[in-house]
Structures are given as structure tokens and as C-alpha cells.
XYZ file of C-alpha atoms in Angstrom:
352
model
C 110.051 117.589 91.116
C 109.346 115.323 88.212
C 111.722 112.306 87.768
C 113.249 112.182 84.332
C 112.733 108.997 82.349
C 112.693 107.766 78.743
C 109.661 106.020 77.225
C 109.592 103.663 74.341
C 107.959 100.462 73.027
C 108.952 96.980 72.088
C 106.856 94.372 70.255
C 105.860 91.079 71.798
C 105.748 87.805 69.914
C 102.048 88.259 68.825
C 102.564 91.935 67.808
C 101.370 93.555 71.016
C 103.163 96.814 71.708
C 104.549 97.014 75.261
C 105.380 100.344 76.754
C 108.867 100.437 78.414
C 110.270 103.130 80.734
C 113.851 103.659 81.843
C 115.417 106.015 84.405
C 118.877 106.389 85.836
C 122.257 105.025 84.737
C 124.300 102.037 85.805
C 123.642 98.320 86.166
C 120.214 97.427 84.855
C 117.374 96.475 87.204
C 114.405 95.143 85.248
C 111.070 94.974 86.986
C 108.920 92.156 85.752
C 105.286 93.197 85.203
C 102.863 92.915 88.122
C 99.109 93.085 87.994
C 98.658 96.711 87.056
C 100.947 99.666 86.244
C 101.139 102.872 84.298
C 104.789 103.798 83.639
C 103.945 107.379 82.825
C 101.536 108.009 85.678
C 103.766 106.232 88.174
C 106.291 109.098 87.993
C 103.821 111.364 89.756
C 102.683 108.640 92.268
C 103.333 109.087 95.994
C 103.464 105.318 96.128
C 105.769 104.451 93.211
C 107.803 107.698 92.805
C 110.054 106.874 95.813
C 110.708 103.376 94.301
C 111.837 105.095 91.098
C 114.147 107.502 92.889
C 115.610 104.775 95.114
C 116.206 102.130 92.405
C 117.501 104.536 89.754
C 120.167 105.865 92.140
C 123.213 104.363 90.655
C 121.274 101.952 88.489
C 119.184 101.989 85.298
C 115.714 101.022 86.445
C 113.605 99.533 83.635
C 109.818 98.955 83.938
C 107.077 98.123 81.509
C 103.243 98.083 81.461
C 101.569 94.711 81.092
C 99.440 94.137 78.002
C 96.014 95.623 78.387
C 97.295 98.281 80.859
C 98.876 101.644 81.037
C 100.569 102.758 77.803
C 100.804 99.289 76.413
C 98.162 98.136 73.858
C 94.854 98.124 75.629
C 92.460 96.066 73.426
C 94.112 92.672 73.550
C 92.317 89.333 73.274
C 95.113 87.251 74.781
C 95.769 88.086 78.404
C 97.147 84.698 79.359
C 100.101 84.078 81.603
C 101.995 82.658 78.568
C 101.495 85.988 76.827
C 102.902 87.789 79.909
C 106.003 85.496 79.672
C 106.384 86.446 75.940
C 106.145 90.152 76.885
C 108.934 89.821 79.449
C 111.069 88.103 76.823
C 110.510 90.941 74.445
C 111.416 93.564 76.963
C 114.594 91.605 77.949
C 115.624 91.352 74.270
C 115.396 95.172 74.057
C 118.037 95.481 76.817
C 121.520 95.553 75.347
C 123.430 94.683 78.460
C 124.106 90.872 78.604
C 123.051 90.519 82.267
C 120.718 92.409 84.561
C 119.076 92.256 87.993
C 115.520 90.933 87.662
C 113.036 92.255 90.207
C 109.725 90.526 90.836
C 107.035 92.179 92.958
C 103.827 90.274 93.727
C 102.713 88.418 90.551
C 105.951 89.639 88.877
C 107.820 87.193 91.118
C 106.396 84.227 89.210
C 107.292 85.791 85.885
C 110.806 86.537 87.119
C 111.174 82.929 88.428
C 110.159 81.527 85.021
C 112.392 83.871 83.032
C 115.407 83.096 85.234
C 114.761 79.416 84.623
C 114.569 79.896 80.843
C 117.366 82.400 80.607
C 119.837 81.968 83.547
C 122.556 83.504 81.446
C 120.742 86.880 81.489
C 119.979 87.179 85.173
C 122.848 88.277 87.513
C 120.632 88.582 90.566
C 116.950 87.693 91.302
C 115.047 89.876 93.789
C 111.508 88.888 94.998
C 109.370 91.028 97.173
C 105.981 89.889 98.491
C 105.894 87.391 95.709
C 104.308 83.977 95.438
C 104.915 80.712 93.609
C 101.308 79.616 93.634
C 98.310 81.698 92.804
C 95.248 81.923 95.039
C 93.206 79.267 93.176
C 96.202 76.876 93.078
C 97.096 77.174 96.753
C 93.469 77.041 97.895
C 92.790 74.033 100.015
C 89.167 74.575 101.127
C 85.976 75.526 99.402
C 86.022 78.804 101.347
C 89.495 79.689 100.025
C 88.384 78.913 96.480
C 85.224 81.038 96.967
C 87.376 83.844 98.301
C 89.513 83.862 95.170
C 86.520 83.759 92.874
C 84.698 86.467 94.842
C 87.587 88.906 94.587
C 87.576 88.567 90.809
C 83.801 89.163 90.682
C 84.075 92.056 93.029
C 86.520 93.673 90.573
C 84.130 93.089 87.667
C 81.355 94.843 89.585
C 83.165 97.616 91.421
C 86.294 98.527 89.486
C 86.572 102.256 88.787
C 83.234 103.170 90.398
C 82.981 106.482 92.201
C 82.094 104.592 95.388
C 84.318 104.958 98.424
C 83.440 101.508 99.754
C 84.836 99.757 96.654
C 87.903 102.012 96.595
C 88.622 101.526 100.335
C 88.436 97.712 99.999
C 91.026 97.537 97.245
C 93.281 100.146 98.845
C 93.291 98.326 102.171
C 94.378 95.174 100.517
C 97.543 96.854 99.113
C 98.519 99.741 101.274
C 96.465 99.651 104.534
C 98.971 101.934 106.287
C 99.132 104.491 103.463
C 98.463 108.184 103.837
C 95.193 109.791 102.510
C 97.081 111.028 99.521
C 98.450 107.553 98.808
C 94.984 106.062 99.204
C 93.507 108.597 96.825
C 96.162 107.800 94.222
C 95.561 104.077 94.449
C 91.927 104.687 93.738
C 92.777 106.845 90.718
C 95.019 104.017 89.439
C 91.910 101.906 88.741
C 90.414 104.375 86.312
C 93.727 105.258 84.574
C 95.382 101.857 84.257
C 92.885 99.298 82.941
C 89.131 98.524 82.593
C 87.408 96.397 85.127
C 87.098 93.475 82.697
C 90.804 93.530 81.998
C 91.766 93.797 85.675
C 89.483 90.893 86.553
C 90.702 88.679 83.713
C 94.362 89.382 84.597
C 93.808 88.608 88.199
C 91.960 85.379 87.285
C 94.873 84.222 85.176
C 97.357 85.232 87.905
C 95.452 83.116 90.399
C 96.339 80.108 88.356
C 100.083 80.582 88.516
C 102.177 77.681 89.799
C 106.018 78.009 89.568
C 106.843 76.529 92.959
C 108.354 73.311 91.505
C 110.115 75.326 88.793
C 111.762 77.459 91.510
C 113.664 74.475 92.824
C 115.672 74.361 89.590
C 117.035 77.823 89.837
C 120.752 78.476 90.107
C 120.883 82.273 90.472
C 121.678 84.454 93.478
C 118.320 85.220 95.032
C 117.059 87.641 97.639
C 113.521 87.103 98.934
C 111.798 89.665 101.272
C 108.249 89.411 102.475
C 106.097 91.523 104.835
C 104.803 89.569 107.751
C 101.418 91.347 107.715
C 100.967 91.436 103.934
C 97.217 91.455 103.403
C 97.484 90.580 99.674
C 99.971 87.738 99.654
C 100.358 85.560 102.788
C 103.785 85.681 104.492
C 103.875 81.847 104.101
C 104.200 82.244 100.374
C 107.502 84.070 100.769
C 108.749 81.307 103.133
C 107.813 78.624 100.561
C 109.749 80.381 97.814
C 112.791 80.788 100.017
C 112.684 77.073 100.949
C 112.308 76.130 97.229
C 115.015 78.177 95.693
C 118.484 76.856 96.411
C 120.663 79.174 98.674
C 118.040 81.989 98.558
C 118.401 84.641 101.295
C 115.126 85.384 103.094
C 114.386 88.673 104.868
C 111.148 89.117 106.853
C 109.890 92.738 106.922
C 107.664 94.250 109.597
C 104.843 95.749 107.573
C 101.168 95.213 106.598
C 101.607 96.857 103.203
C 101.859 94.841 100.026
C 103.726 97.703 98.390
C 106.398 99.181 100.712
C 105.984 102.876 101.452
C 108.894 105.268 102.008
C 107.915 106.453 105.557
C 107.670 102.987 107.162
C 110.573 101.351 108.917
C 110.646 98.386 106.542
C 111.531 100.653 103.616
C 115.196 101.437 104.605
C 115.717 97.918 105.761
C 114.711 96.531 102.360
C 116.860 99.071 100.502
C 119.835 98.242 102.710
C 119.371 94.524 102.141
C 119.062 95.117 98.341
C 122.211 97.331 98.247
C 124.214 94.722 100.197
C 122.878 91.869 97.935
C 123.880 93.780 94.837
C 127.325 94.648 96.173
C 126.431 98.307 96.603
C 127.175 98.445 100.255
C 128.318 102.080 100.032
C 131.766 101.228 101.381
C 133.080 104.207 99.434
C 131.199 106.733 101.560
C 133.349 109.332 103.201
C 134.798 108.095 106.545
C 132.984 110.736 108.582
C 129.682 109.645 107.105
C 130.355 105.915 107.748
C 131.389 106.640 111.316
C 128.327 108.769 112.014
C 126.163 105.628 111.892
C 123.559 107.060 109.487
C 120.784 104.639 108.435
C 120.340 103.970 104.667
C 117.385 106.301 104.603
C 119.420 109.065 106.330
C 122.333 108.588 103.929
C 119.962 108.962 100.988
C 118.627 112.179 102.480
C 122.169 113.475 102.985
C 122.870 112.723 99.270
C 119.998 115.040 98.373
C 121.409 117.791 100.568
C 124.726 117.336 98.862
C 122.974 117.907 95.468
C 122.001 121.393 96.748
C 118.272 120.706 97.118
C 116.308 122.672 99.673
C 113.778 121.023 102.036
C 110.867 121.547 99.684
C 112.671 119.877 96.740
C 113.967 117.026 99.011
C 110.387 116.474 100.215
C 109.118 116.229 96.615
C 111.976 113.908 95.621
C 111.641 111.608 98.657
C 107.823 111.563 98.869
C 107.897 113.053 102.377
C 106.365 116.136 104.011
C 108.575 119.182 104.556
C 108.271 118.820 108.284
C 109.411 115.241 108.138
C 112.426 116.226 106.087
C 113.266 119.075 108.519
C 113.084 116.709 111.549
C 115.204 114.035 109.870
C 117.880 116.467 108.791
C 118.105 117.715 112.355
C 118.835 114.133 113.423
C 121.358 113.693 110.574
C 123.124 116.974 111.464
C 123.318 115.837 115.074
C 124.915 112.488 114.159
C 127.441 114.262 111.915
C 128.290 116.857 114.518
C 127.464 119.818 112.235
C 125.161 122.813 112.580
C 124.401 123.870 109.085
C 123.624 122.516 105.604
C 126.935 123.849 104.218
C 128.887 122.032 106.919
C 126.861 118.806 106.133
C 127.656 119.121 102.442
C 131.408 119.471 103.185
C 131.234 116.248 105.203
C 129.193 114.448 102.552
C 131.660 115.359 99.794
C 134.851 114.883 101.770
C 137.245 112.042 100.968
């Protein structure tokens, strides 16, 4: 089942056209650009599609492709961090709502921090996941660490997009080591579809020079920071440093090795529950029977899909799960609700 979204473009300060996608209705959650994305292809992705479904449920989730990538202008001379800041400003200016939630994943966290410092009146909440305040070259303290950062960039220049499983496996294991074969295959396809090797390498090199840690200390915006303990792309300590730098930030450690959270891992519903509570969407308006059943956030989301009238196959497609997993999870949900059929579950879900 394809998620509906609207696509458009805005123009950055230097004339670069930036592709912008929006799905859902409600308060705006704007995702700052991270290293690579493709707003059209992401809708089909077993990695990003669950994010789109989860964050557009009750919200308007806005994303955009960074310059040089996806549907944004590809042949761009200026791929600097300053240009990325200008692109985020342009996207924000296209949003009519006076305030929005700003989400920063990975490199997007630094962009989000800088934007919140420049335009605190626009940001109602700041959410950072597996983000960092200092890039790999900035935080490197030894020659080995500096060589590691440089080697990764060169490795991308040499191996990006090659039909070589060794290269593909290396990059995939940095981002989603616990992903399924389908998710790993998609991540490999992302390389060929999103950007050229030269663009990917240059963007990463520029991102490695980021340093917003001192700037973060000046923020005065409600901030939620979550970081995976085993993140193989951005060290857990980077999340701790941001949480210590940003005044009154809430820090949530997550048990995962993935840099991008996946829908079937335990950390996924924990992050969504923390995000909902942080945004004041604690689902206190759920029917009493549902609240008292003690459903997890993931189980509640699955019950919502049942209430929409979707069958197991459609739910599996919507949630990025297998039909067998959906069937087993619904059995647990029905047991908690004390019902025996879908029709009874729907009645409970829709009751006052």
C-alpha cells in the first residue's frame, strides 16, 4: 500500500531547487536533511516507509532532499554546510505554520541545532536521534581516528554504487547491521538512486567538519535526544555530549545497534512512545478499555489499523512487517483486550 504524499519544490538562496515532500495532517514535523535521501523512493522503502507512516499519523511530516541528491538539483557546485543551512531556511520559509517540530537525524541534528539557534521563534520542539555536535574530523583525537574519517570518504569515492557485495555490505552494516535481507538490499539500491559517489563523498567530508557543540549550549527550546547505545555510525557518547550541552534536554538511551531505527526492533516503539509524550500526544483520549488493556505503543498503532478496516496483508504492507508477524501480534492484542475476533476488537477500539 503506497503512502500518499505531495511533492513540490522550493528555491534556496543560490537558486538551487530543493525537493520537498509532505504527508499527513496536523502539527508540522520538519525533518532536517541528513546525508542522503530520495523523498519519492523513500515511500517504497522498507526502512523509511514505517517512519513516514508513524510520523504522519496525526501530524504533517515534511521532508526534503539535500542538494545534489534525490529529486533536488543534482549538478551543484556548492555542497558546503553553509549551503545546507540555506536550504533548510528555504524549506522552513515554505511552511506557513508559525512554529513546527524540528527533527534532526544523524547529520541533520547539527543542522537542526543551528536552525533552532538562528530562529528559536519557529521551533516548538527539537528532536535529535543518533545525532552529533562534532563531525568525525573535528572530534578525532588521534592520527588513527583522523585516518579512519579520511579512509571512509575515499572508500565511498572508490566503491559507491558498484555492483560489488563487499562494498554494499560494508556501508549497510554501518547503518542497519540488524536489518533484514530486504532492508539491506534497499540500502544498497539507495546508493545508485540517490547520488553519485563524488557527491556522496564530498557531502560526507563536509559533514565531518561540523562543530555545533558550543552553539548547542545557547539553545532555549524543549529538546528530546535519543541515541542507540550500539550505533555503529555515530558513537553513543556524541548523544551524551549533546544532552549535556543543551539546557534541560531530555536524554533517552535506546538498545539498538542500528543508526536508523527499524520497525521490528524493541527500540522502535520506545522511541515513538517517548516522542508522543514529548509532543503532548500521550494518547490520553484512547478508549478506556484500550488504555486499561496495557497495549504497547506498537500494539496500539496496530489496533488503529485494524479499526481502519485493513486486513492482515494490508496491515503488513502499511507497517513494514510480515503477514505472520502481524497475525501473531494481533493474537496478543486480542488476548489483552479479551476479544476473540476483529469485529469485537474494532468495537473496543472505537468505543468511548
